[in-house]
Structure formats: C-alpha cells, structure tokens
Coordinates of C-alpha atoms in Angstrom, one line a residue:
Chain F
M1 CA 0.5 19.0 13.1
T2 CA -2.1 20.2 15.2
P3 CA -1.3 18.6 18.8
F4 CA -3.4 15.3 20.3
S5 CA -3.2 12.8 22.0
Y6 CA -2.1 8.8 22.0
S7 CA -2.7 5.7 23.5
R8 CA -2.3 2.4 22.8
A9 CA -5.5 -0.5 22.4
S10 CA -5.1 -3.4 23.9
D11 CA -8.0 -5.4 21.8
A12 CA -11.0 -4.2 19.9
A13 CA -13.0 -3.4 22.9
D14 CA -10.2 -1.4 24.5
A15 CA -10.0 0.1 21.3
L16 CA -14.2 1.3 20.8
R17 CA -13.9 2.7 24.2
R18 CA -10.9 5.0 23.1
A19 CA -12.5 6.3 20.4
T20 CA -14.6 9.5 21.7
A21 CA -15.0 12.2 19.1
G22 CA -12.3 13.7 17.6
A23 CA -11.0 10.1 17.6
K24 CA -9.5 8.4 14.7
Y25 CA -7.6 5.1 14.8
L26 CA -3.8 4.7 14.1
G27 CA -2.8 2.1 12.0
G28 CA 1.0 1.6 10.5
G29 CA 1.1 6.0 9.8
T30 CA 1.8 5.9 5.9
N31 CA -1.4 7.6 5.0
L32 CA -2.7 9.6 8.3
V33 CA 0.9 10.8 10.0
D34 CA 1.3 12.6 6.2
L35 CA -2.0 14.1 6.2
M36 CA -2.1 15.3 9.8
R37 CA 1.4 17.0 8.9
E38 CA -0.4 18.7 6.0
T39 CA -2.7 19.3 8.4
I40 CA -5.5 17.8 6.5
E41 CA -6.8 15.6 9.3
R42 CA -6.7 17.0 12.3
P43 CA -7.7 14.8 14.9
A44 CA -7.9 15.3 18.8
A45 CA -6.7 11.9 19.6
L46 CA -5.3 8.8 17.9
V47 CA -6.1 5.2 19.2
D48 CA -3.3 2.6 18.2
V49 CA -4.9 -0.6 16.8
T50 CA -1.3 -1.9 15.8
G51 CA -1.5 -4.1 18.7
L52 CA -5.0 -6.5 17.9
S53 CA -5.2 -8.9 15.4
A54 CA -2.5 -9.3 13.3
T55 CA -3.3 -13.3 12.1
I56 CA -3.7 -15.1 8.9
E57 CA -6.9 -17.7 10.1
E58 CA -7.8 -20.8 7.5
R59 CA -11.6 -20.9 7.7
Q60 CA -13.8 -23.8 8.1
G61 CA -14.5 -24.2 3.8
G62 CA -11.2 -23.1 2.7
G63 CA -11.4 -19.5 3.1
L64 CA -9.0 -17.5 5.6
L65 CA -10.2 -14.6 8.1
I66 CA -6.9 -11.6 7.8
G67 CA -7.0 -9.4 11.4
A68 CA -7.1 -5.8 9.9
A69 CA -3.6 -5.0 12.0
T70 CA -2.0 -7.7 9.6
R71 CA 1.1 -5.9 8.0
N72 CA 1.1 -5.8 4.6
T73 CA 4.4 -7.8 3.8
A74 CA 2.8 -10.5 5.9
V75 CA -0.5 -11.1 3.6
A76 CA 1.3 -10.8 0.8
E77 CA 4.4 -12.9 1.8
H78 CA 1.0 -15.5 3.6
R79 CA 1.6 -19.2 1.9
A80 CA -1.9 -19.2 1.4
V81 CA -2.2 -16.2 -0.1
R82 CA 0.0 -16.6 -2.6
E83 CA -1.5 -19.9 -3.4
R84 CA -4.9 -19.8 -3.7
Y85 CA -5.3 -16.1 -3.6
P86 CA -2.3 -15.1 -6.2
V87 CA -4.4 -11.6 -7.4
L88 CA -4.3 -10.2 -3.4
A89 CA -0.2 -10.9 -3.4
R90 CA 0.4 -9.1 -6.3
A91 CA -2.0 -6.5 -5.8
I92 CA -0.2 -6.0 -2.4
L93 CA 3.2 -6.0 -4.3
A94 CA 2.3 -3.9 -7.0
G95 CA 1.5 -0.9 -4.3
A96 CA 3.9 1.5 -2.5
S97 CA 7.5 0.5 -1.9
A98 CA 8.4 -2.5 0.5
Q99 CA 8.8 0.2 3.1
I100 CA 5.7 1.3 3.2
R101 CA 4.2 -2.1 3.0
N102 CA 6.1 -3.3 5.8
M103 CA 4.3 -0.4 7.5
A104 CA 0.8 0.1 6.7
T105 CA -2.1 -2.9 8.3
M106 CA -5.1 -3.9 6.4
G107 CA -7.5 -1.5 7.9
G108 CA -5.5 1.4 7.2
N109 CA -4.8 0.8 3.7
I110 CA -8.8 0.2 3.0
L111 CA -9.0 3.6 4.7
Q112 CA -6.1 5.6 2.6
R113 CA -7.5 8.7 1.6
T114 CA -7.3 10.0 -2.5
R115 CA -3.9 11.7 -3.9
C116 CA -5.7 14.0 -5.3
T117 CA -3.3 16.8 -5.8
Y118 CA -6.2 18.7 -4.9
F119 CA -7.2 17.2 -2.1
Y120 CA -3.6 17.4 -0.8
D121 CA -3.1 21.4 -1.1
D122 CA -4.7 22.4 1.3
E123 CA -3.5 26.0 1.0
G124 CA -3.7 26.9 -2.4
S125 CA -6.9 24.3 -4.0
Q126 CA -11.1 24.1 -3.3
C127 CA -11.8 20.7 -2.3
N128 CA -15.0 19.3 -1.5
K129 CA -13.2 16.3 0.4
R130 CA -11.5 18.5 2.2
V131 CA -14.2 21.3 2.8
P132 CA -17.8 20.3 1.4
G133 CA -19.4 22.9 -0.8
E134 CA -16.2 24.9 -1.3
G135 CA -15.7 23.8 -4.4
C136 CA -13.2 21.3 -7.2
D137 CA -10.1 22.6 -8.6
A138 CA -10.0 18.7 -9.9
I139 CA -12.7 19.2 -12.5
E140 CA -11.5 22.1 -14.3
G141 CA -7.2 21.7 -13.0
F142 CA -5.2 18.9 -13.8
N143 CA -6.9 15.9 -13.6
R144 CA -4.9 13.0 -15.8
I145 CA -5.2 10.8 -12.8
H146 CA -8.5 11.1 -11.8
A147 CA -11.7 9.1 -12.4
I148 CA -13.8 7.7 -15.8
L149 CA -16.8 5.9 -13.6
G150 CA -18.8 7.3 -10.9
A151 CA -17.8 11.0 -10.0
S152 CA -19.8 13.6 -9.6
P153 CA -20.4 17.6 -10.4
A154 CA -18.2 17.4 -6.7
C155 CA -15.8 15.6 -7.0
V156 CA -13.6 13.3 -9.7
A157 CA -10.4 12.0 -6.9
T158 CA -10.0 8.1 -7.2
H159 CA -8.6 5.3 -4.3
P160 CA -5.3 5.3 -4.5
S161 CA -5.7 1.1 -3.1
D162 CA -3.9 -1.8 -5.8
M163 CA -4.7 -4.1 -2.7
C164 CA -8.5 -3.0 -2.5
V165 CA -9.2 -3.7 -5.8
A166 CA -7.6 -7.2 -5.2
L167 CA -11.2 -7.4 -2.4
A168 CA -13.2 -6.4 -5.1
A169 CA -13.0 -8.9 -6.5
L170 CA -12.3 -11.6 -4.7
D171 CA -16.1 -11.0 -2.8
A172 CA -14.4 -10.2 0.6
T173 CA -16.4 -9.2 3.3
V174 CA -14.9 -6.3 5.8
H175 CA -15.7 -7.4 9.9
L176 CA -16.9 -4.5 11.7
R177 CA -17.3 -3.6 15.4
S178 CA -18.9 -0.6 16.9
A179 CA -20.5 0.3 20.6
G180 CA -23.6 -1.4 18.9
G181 CA -22.1 -4.8 18.1
E182 CA -20.8 -6.1 15.4
R183 CA -21.1 -6.7 11.5
V184 CA -20.4 -8.2 8.6
L185 CA -20.2 -5.9 5.1
P186 CA -19.5 -7.4 1.0
F187 CA -16.3 -5.3 0.5
T188 CA -17.8 -3.6 -2.5
D189 CA -20.4 -1.9 -0.7
L190 CA -17.7 -0.4 2.2
H191 CA -16.4 2.5 0.3
R192 CA -18.9 5.1 -1.1
L193 CA -19.0 7.3 -4.7
P194 CA -18.7 10.8 -3.8
E195 CA -22.6 12.1 -5.0
G196 CA -23.0 15.6 -3.2
R197 CA -20.6 13.9 0.1
P198 CA -17.3 13.7 -1.5
D199 CA -15.7 14.2 2.6
I200 CA -18.0 10.3 3.3
E201 CA -16.1 8.2 2.1
T202 CA -17.5 4.7 3.9
V203 CA -20.5 3.6 5.1
L204 CA -18.8 3.2 8.3
E205 CA -21.0 4.7 12.1
P206 CA -18.6 6.7 13.7
G207 CA -16.6 5.1 15.5
E208 CA -16.8 2.1 14.4
L209 CA -13.5 -0.7 13.7
I210 CA -12.8 -2.7 11.1
V211 CA -11.3 -5.7 12.7
A212 CA -10.8 -8.5 9.9
I213 CA -10.8 -9.2 6.3
E214 CA -12.5 -12.5 4.8
L215 CA -11.9 -14.0 2.1
P216 CA -14.5 -16.7 0.5
P217 CA -13.0 -19.8 -1.2
P218 CA -11.4 -18.8 -4.2
L219 CA -14.1 -19.2 -7.1
A220 CA -10.7 -20.2 -9.7
T221 CA -7.1 -21.0 -8.7
R222 CA -6.0 -18.8 -11.2
S223 CA -6.6 -15.1 -10.5
T224 CA -4.1 -11.3 -11.2
Y225 CA -3.4 -8.0 -11.6
R226 CA -2.2 -6.1 -14.0
K227 CA -1.2 -1.8 -12.7
V228 CA -0.3 0.2 -15.9
R229 CA 1.6 3.0 -14.4
D230 CA 4.0 5.9 -15.3
R231 CA 6.8 4.3 -13.9
A232 CA 7.2 0.5 -14.0
S233 CA 7.7 0.4 -9.9
Y234 CA 6.6 2.5 -6.8
A235 CA 3.6 4.8 -8.2
F236 CA 0.3 4.9 -8.1
A237 CA -2.1 3.2 -11.1
L238 CA -3.6 4.8 -13.9
V239 CA -6.0 1.8 -14.4
S240 CA -5.3 -1.7 -13.1
V241 CA -7.3 -4.9 -13.3
A242 CA -7.8 -8.0 -10.8
A243 CA -9.2 -11.0 -11.9
T244 CA -10.0 -14.3 -11.6
L245 CA -11.8 -16.8 -14.5
A246 CA -12.8 -20.2 -15.0
V247 CA -12.8 -21.6 -17.7
E248 CA -15.1 -24.8 -18.7
E249 CA -15.5 -26.2 -22.0
G250 CA -13.9 -22.9 -23.8
R251 CA -16.6 -20.7 -22.4
V252 CA -16.6 -18.3 -19.0
K253 CA -17.4 -20.2 -16.5
D254 CA -17.6 -17.3 -14.4
V255 CA -15.4 -14.5 -13.3
R256 CA -14.7 -11.7 -11.1
L257 CA -13.2 -8.4 -11.8
A258 CA -12.3 -5.2 -10.3
L259 CA -10.8 -1.7 -11.0
G260 CA -8.6 0.3 -10.0
G261 CA -8.0 3.9 -10.7
V262 CA -10.6 5.1 -12.4
A263 CA -13.1 5.2 -9.4
H264 CA -13.6 7.0 -5.9
K265 CA -14.2 3.0 -4.9
P266 CA -11.9 0.0 -6.2
W267 CA -14.0 -0.2 -9.0
R268 CA -16.1 -3.7 -9.3
A269 CA -16.7 -4.1 -12.8
F270 CA -20.9 -6.0 -12.8
K271 CA -21.5 -5.6 -16.4
A272 CA -18.3 -6.6 -17.6
E273 CA -19.1 -9.9 -15.5
D274 CA -22.5 -10.2 -16.9
A275 CA -21.4 -10.0 -20.2
L276 CA -18.5 -12.5 -20.2
R277 CA -20.7 -15.9 -17.9
G278 CA -21.3 -18.2 -20.7
Q279 CA -19.6 -16.4 -23.4
P280 CA -16.5 -18.3 -25.0
A281 CA -13.0 -17.3 -23.4
T282 CA -11.8 -15.2 -26.9
E283 CA -10.4 -11.8 -27.2
Q284 CA -13.4 -10.7 -28.7
A285 CA -16.0 -11.5 -25.8
F286 CA -13.2 -10.1 -23.3
R287 CA -13.4 -7.2 -25.2
A288 CA -17.1 -7.0 -25.7
A289 CA -17.6 -6.9 -21.6
A290 CA -14.7 -4.4 -21.0
E291 CA -17.2 -2.1 -23.7
A292 CA -20.0 -3.1 -22.0
E293 CA -18.2 -1.9 -18.7
L294 CA -16.5 1.6 -19.9
A295 CA -19.8 2.1 -21.8
H296 CA -21.0 5.4 -19.3
A297 CA -17.3 6.0 -18.8
V298 CA -16.9 10.5 -18.6
P299 CA -13.4 11.2 -19.5
L300 CA -12.2 14.9 -18.7
H301 CA -10.1 17.0 -20.3
D302 CA -6.9 14.5 -19.6
N303 CA -7.4 11.6 -18.9
A304 CA -9.7 10.5 -21.6
F305 CA -6.9 7.9 -22.6
K306 CA -8.1 5.6 -19.4
I307 CA -10.5 5.3 -20.8
E308 CA -8.9 2.8 -23.9
L309 CA -6.5 1.8 -22.0
T310 CA -8.6 0.4 -19.5
K311 CA -10.7 -1.7 -21.7
R312 CA -7.1 -3.0 -23.1
T313 CA -6.1 -3.8 -20.0
I314 CA -9.5 -5.9 -19.4
A315 CA -9.0 -7.3 -22.2
A316 CA -5.2 -8.6 -21.9
V317 CA -5.7 -9.7 -18.1
L318 CA -8.2 -12.2 -19.0
G319 CA -6.6 -13.5 -22.5
E320 CA -4.3 -14.4 -19.9
L321 CA -6.0 -15.8 -17.4
A322 CA -7.8 -18.0 -20.1
G323 CA -4.5 -19.5 -22.0
E324 CA -3.1 -20.1 -18.5
A325 CA -6.3 -22.5 -18.0
A326 CA -6.7 -23.9 -21.5
Chain D
M1 CA 9.2 5.0 28.0
S2 CA 12.1 3.9 26.3
I3 CA 13.5 2.5 22.8
M4 CA 17.0 0.4 21.8
I5 CA 18.5 2.4 19.1
N6 CA 21.4 0.2 17.8
G7 CA 21.8 -1.9 21.5
A8 CA 21.4 1.7 23.3
A9 CA 18.0 2.1 25.7
M10 CA 17.2 5.2 24.7
S11 CA 14.1 7.8 25.5
L12 CA 11.2 8.8 23.9
P13 CA 9.8 12.1 23.4
E14 CA 6.4 13.2 24.9
D15 CA 4.7 15.1 22.5
P16 CA 3.1 12.1 20.3
R17 CA 3.9 14.3 16.9
V18 CA 7.3 13.7 17.4
S19 CA 8.7 10.9 14.4
L20 CA 11.0 8.4 14.7
L21 CA 13.2 10.2 12.3
D22 CA 13.2 13.4 14.3
L23 CA 13.8 11.6 17.7
L24 CA 16.7 9.9 16.2
R25 CA 18.1 13.4 14.5
E26 CA 17.0 15.8 16.9
H27 CA 16.6 14.0 20.0
H28 CA 19.2 12.1 19.9
H29 CA 21.6 13.3 17.8
L30 CA 22.3 10.0 15.5
T31 CA 22.1 12.3 12.4
G32 CA 22.9 9.4 9.7
T33 CA 19.4 9.1 9.0
K34 CA 18.6 11.9 6.4
K35 CA 15.4 13.6 5.9
G36 CA 14.8 14.1 2.6
C37 CA 11.0 14.4 1.5
N38 CA 9.6 13.7 5.1
Q39 CA 6.0 12.4 3.2
G40 CA 7.5 8.7 2.7
A41 CA 8.3 9.1 -0.8
C42 CA 12.4 9.0 -1.4
G43 CA 12.9 6.4 1.7
A44 CA 16.2 8.8 2.5
C45 CA 14.7 8.1 5.9
T46 CA 14.6 4.1 6.1
V47 CA 15.7 2.4 9.5
L48 CA 15.7 -1.3 10.3
V49 CA 13.0 -1.9 13.4
D50 CA 13.5 -5.5 14.3
G51 CA 15.7 -6.5 11.1
E52 CA 12.1 -5.1 9.6
R53 CA 13.1 -1.9 6.7
I54 CA 10.4 1.2 7.4
V55 CA 10.6 5.1 6.4
S56 CA 11.1 6.3 10.0
C57 CA 9.6 10.2 8.7
L58 CA 6.3 8.3 9.0
A59 CA 6.6 6.5 12.0
L60 CA 5.4 8.2 15.3
A61 CA 8.0 7.4 17.8
M62 CA 5.6 6.4 20.5
Q63 CA 4.4 3.9 18.5
Y64 CA 7.8 1.8 18.3
E65 CA 7.8 2.4 22.5
G66 CA 10.2 -1.6 23.4
R67 CA 11.7 -1.8 20.1
A68 CA 14.7 -2.2 18.1
V69 CA 15.9 0.2 15.5
T70 CA 19.4 0.2 14.0
T71 CA 20.5 3.4 11.5
I72 CA 23.8 3.7 9.7
E73 CA 25.0 4.4 12.5
G74 CA 24.7 0.6 13.9
L75 CA 25.7 -1.5 10.8
A76 CA 29.7 -1.0 11.5
D77 CA 31.8 -3.4 13.7
G78 CA 33.6 -1.2 15.0
N79 CA 36.0 0.7 12.5
E80 CA 35.6 -1.7 10.3
L81 CA 33.0 -1.4 7.8
H82 CA 29.6 -3.5 7.3
P83 CA 30.1 -5.6 4.0
L84 CA 27.7 -3.4 1.9
Q85 CA 29.2 -0.5 2.7
Q86 CA 32.2 -1.3 1.7
A87 CA 31.1 -2.7 -1.6
F88 CA 29.3 1.0 -2.3
I89 CA 32.4 1.8 -1.9
E90 CA 34.2 -0.3 -4.3
H91 CA 31.2 0.0 -6.6
D92 CA 30.1 3.7 -6.5
G93 CA 27.1 3.4 -4.8
F94 CA 27.2 7.1 -4.3
Q95 CA 28.0 10.5 -5.9
C96 CA 26.2 13.3 -2.6
G97 CA 25.4 11.1 -0.7
Y98 CA 22.4 12.1 0.9
C99 CA 20.6 9.2 0.0
T100 CA 23.1 6.7 1.3
P101 CA 22.6 5.6 4.5
G102 CA 18.4 5.1 3.5
Q103 CA 19.8 3.0 0.3
I104 CA 21.9 0.9 2.6
C105 CA 19.5 0.1 5.6
S106 CA 17.2 -0.3 2.7
A107 CA 19.7 -2.9 1.4
V108 CA 20.0 -4.8 4.9
G109 CA 16.2 -5.1 5.3
M110 CA 15.6 -6.1 1.6
A111 CA 18.3 -8.7 1.8
A112 CA 16.7 -10.5 4.2
E113 CA 13.0 -10.4 2.6
L114 CA 15.2 -11.9 -0.5
K115 CA 16.8 -15.1 1.8
R116 CA 13.1 -16.2 2.9
G117 CA 11.3 -16.5 0.2
A118 CA 9.4 -12.9 -0.2
P119 CA 8.3 -12.9 -3.3
S120 CA 8.1 -8.8 -4.7
N121 CA 6.3 -7.6 -7.7
V122 CA 8.6 -8.9 -10.6
T123 CA 8.8 -12.6 -9.5
G124 CA 7.1 -15.2 -11.7
D125 CA 6.2 -17.5 -9.6
L126 CA 4.8 -17.2 -6.7
S127 CA 5.1 -20.4 -5.1
A128 CA 8.8 -20.8 -5.7
D129 CA 10.1 -20.9 -2.4
T130 CA 13.6 -19.7 -3.2
I131 CA 14.2 -16.7 -5.2
A132 CA 17.5 -15.3 -6.9
F133 CA 19.5 -12.0 -5.9
S134 CA 18.4 -11.0 -9.7
R135 CA 18.6 -7.7 -11.1
D136 CA 15.2 -7.4 -12.2
E137 CA 14.8 -8.2 -7.9
L138 CA 17.1 -5.8 -6.3
A139 CA 15.8 -3.1 -8.8
E140 CA 12.2 -3.8 -8.5
R141 CA 12.8 -4.0 -4.5
M142 CA 14.2 -1.1 -4.3
S143 CA 12.7 1.3 -5.7
G144 CA 11.2 3.1 -2.6
N145 CA 14.5 4.4 -2.6
L146 CA 15.5 7.1 -5.1
C147 CA 18.9 8.6 -6.0
R148 CA 18.9 11.9 -7.6
C149 CA 22.5 11.9 -8.6
G150 CA 21.3 8.6 -10.4
A151 CA 23.8 6.5 -9.0
H152 CA 21.4 3.5 -8.7
N153 CA 23.7 0.9 -11.6
G154 CA 26.4 1.1 -8.7
I155 CA 24.2 0.9 -5.5
I156 CA 22.7 -2.4 -7.4
D157 CA 26.0 -3.6 -8.6
A158 CA 26.9 -3.2 -4.5
I159 CA 23.9 -4.9 -3.4
G160 CA 24.5 -7.8 -5.8
A161 CA 28.4 -7.5 -5.1
T162 CA 27.5 -8.1 -1.2
F163 CA 24.7 -10.1 -1.3
A164 CA 24.5 -12.4 -4.9
A165 CA 27.4 -13.5 -4.2
R166 CA 27.4 -14.5 0.0
P167 CA 23.9 -14.8 0.8
E168 CA 25.4 -15.7 4.3
V169 CA 25.1 -11.8 4.8
A170 CA 22.4 -11.6 4.6
A171 CA 20.3 -11.4 8.2

C-alpha cells in the first residue's frame, strides 16, 4: 500500500475542507482498502466520512432520506425500508456477505468500482480504467461477467452493486455537497457509461461528497429484486433485476425496472417501461418489454447467454409481481 | 489513541496502512484471528466490533479507535469454552481449523442479528418480527465464511445446536 495520511471528518463541511487534491473519502473501506492494497488506488490522503450522517429520516409526503454513512445492514433492516421499499432491502441482502454489509456505507456502495478481473490485474493486464488509452484486455479476453448494454470499444466492465440497481428502479436522488454548494441529482444520472473515458465513472466533481440518498414515496407496494449468479450466496450478479409494478384492472398502470450485471452503470430499463405502460399485465407483454430493452444488446464471445437470461429474468420478476398484485 | 481488545485497552499503530487484522496478529500477537485471502472474500479474519461481525482484513485499524473488539481469544470464560466452541468440537465443525476462529466469531455475530429479527436473502416475509433459526437461514447468513475442508454441514449443525435450541445464548 502506498503511504497516505488519515483523518476523520466531523461533519460534511469538515470533510470538504480536508479533501485536498489527491485525497479520497473513506467509508467502510471494503472496496477502497482492497484497491489500495493492490495499488490500483493510491490516494495521498484518506478522509474518513463514516462519522457523517447515518440516520434514516421520514420525509414529508412519504419518502425517506438516508444519510450516506448509514451502513448497508442498517438500511436493509430498517422497518420502513422492509415494508415500503422491499426491493432495496432485498437488493442489499443479496449483496456481499453479512460482515461486509455491516461495514459498507451507502455512499461507499454507490462508488465501489468494477470487479473486472483485468481491472484488478495491475501487473499483467491492460485496462483503460487504470491507465486511460492503454487498451482493454477484457474485450478479447475472458468476458463472461462483462457488459452487454452500453459498453464501448474502451471498456466492457460492469458495475458490481446490487443496491444501486434498486436505487435506479426507485427513482432515488443523491444529495451532493461541494465547495460550490449543494445539488441534488437523479440517481440514474450519477454514474456514466464508459464511452472513451471509462476511468471517469460518475459525474461527481473533484472533492464532491455524497451526503444522502433520498427515496421518493414508492410507486407501488409490490417491489422485488432477483439476482442470478453462479452460486446461491456471496457472488456477484451475472444478471439481476429490480422492479416495482402497479397493476390496475389487469393492465400495467406504471412500472419501474432496472438491471444489474449487464452494464457499466446500474441500468434503468426505460425502453421496457415505455413498452409496458397501459399493456395487459401478461407474460406475453412482459416478454415483449424485455425484448424491447435488449434489442440493441451486444454480446462478447463469452457472455451471449446473458441476453436471454436477462429477458427471462425480467419476465419472471414482472410475472411474480403481477401475480402478487392480482 | 487506543482500542479495546478483549476488554483490555491496547495501542493503535501510527501508520494508517495497518489493518485491524495485522494489528491483532502482528502488533498484539493475538494470532487466533487468521489471515486467509486478505481481500474480504473468505471470512477467516472475522472479529466482532461492538458486537457486530466484520472482516478485519479490510478494516484500517485507525478507523476503530475507541471501539471494542472481541476476537476468538475473548470468547471463552477462563478455561470454560464458549458454548459454540464446545459445539464445534461435538459436531465436527472443523478439520484443519484454519477458518474456525472466523466461523465462530461470525456465528456469534450472526446469532445476535437473527435474534433481533434482521432479515436475510432467504427470508420470505420481510415484515416478520421474528425469524426462525432454520438451516436455510443459518447457511445463507454464514456464506461469508468459507471452509476449504468442507466442514460446512458440521458448522451449521454446531451453530444450530447452540443457538436454535437455546436462543438465550445469543448476545
């Protein structure tokens, strides 16, 4: 690990003051410490932000405001999250291990980096995320776990978070603070697609800090998360689906759908949502919506299976929610 | 700067690179906690911090200033084993024993989570107040601790015998 200085921020303003050039914010450390040990991340300073807001507050109108330092376990366990946003509780519980969820913060989970094996292989592989312009060994390499949507000739990595897929489906917003002031962004606008600069993963400005995540009132009482992976627990998603569905008189009144394991960012399935609104809540319509979303999916040589797997998982999850709603 | 380890105040390192795991093993010679993968994947380094289980390899020691850490060395009551330690012996919960300290610390933390009604990935009803100490629940909740000898069935038996029969043992 490259030497660095460590300090603890007492509040958001203090964190911003401490975040000088070359510094990084430190949450639970479950990803950043690992990346530092691999010397993929080499911050000059760590600003510990685990002492910042870790509360879950009710908002007027029925939403929740979750402090960025709240641990993943605390969110998944919270009564209001379990009852009103089951998709978020389920997504968090599908991720990592209990030990890691006890450490990981909301902000850190959002900003975790890809588990692409070539990104991690600092000494043996080329990676445009690590060294922009160097090349991508995953495109012609072992790419079973890589992207089928929104990838670029520079990068085919996927975002590893389960929780973020639920946040994308819930129309969450992120509250940000920087020296220039505060702003609120739709969660789906926070992460970038790789294009020519896969090393830039979010639209955060240097030093900008995530202070909270806000959930609007839920669209429907029914929501869920399904994760398909190589083993039943403690594995990253091959494909995952977060969904919430409102059915009225047999028709889709409204729907939110997001996909994990398929793209460089948590993938909100806007095309499938558009295809579904007003349609009968049937298996045929669910399948057609999945086809619409995946119409422009591009497989690599090891991951073509993900296209059909994603379609089937979307249809199965919507079928499950429609069955519950009936 | 100090940290409580098994009830005793101990010093923290000056170098912020030192993990909680290396602090325990290399600085304070508490070698019960094991280093397996050193990247958060195997659970061998699991310890309890204020009763919550974490992987100490991904924890920078400095972040835990003032906190209370319990390691495998802190579970027994003098010469009397913790009931779960005894159960691991009775149910063949190990072969080589390398993952065992992490398994046992993890299970102690897990039992407290289950007792307070925290849901897991296999919990059917998220709104339920109480969750059974079922085999499925225990296996899911212990998935962060790998055993390369394959003693998982004995491990789950030991945990079930300790906590399912006597939930009061859980913290």
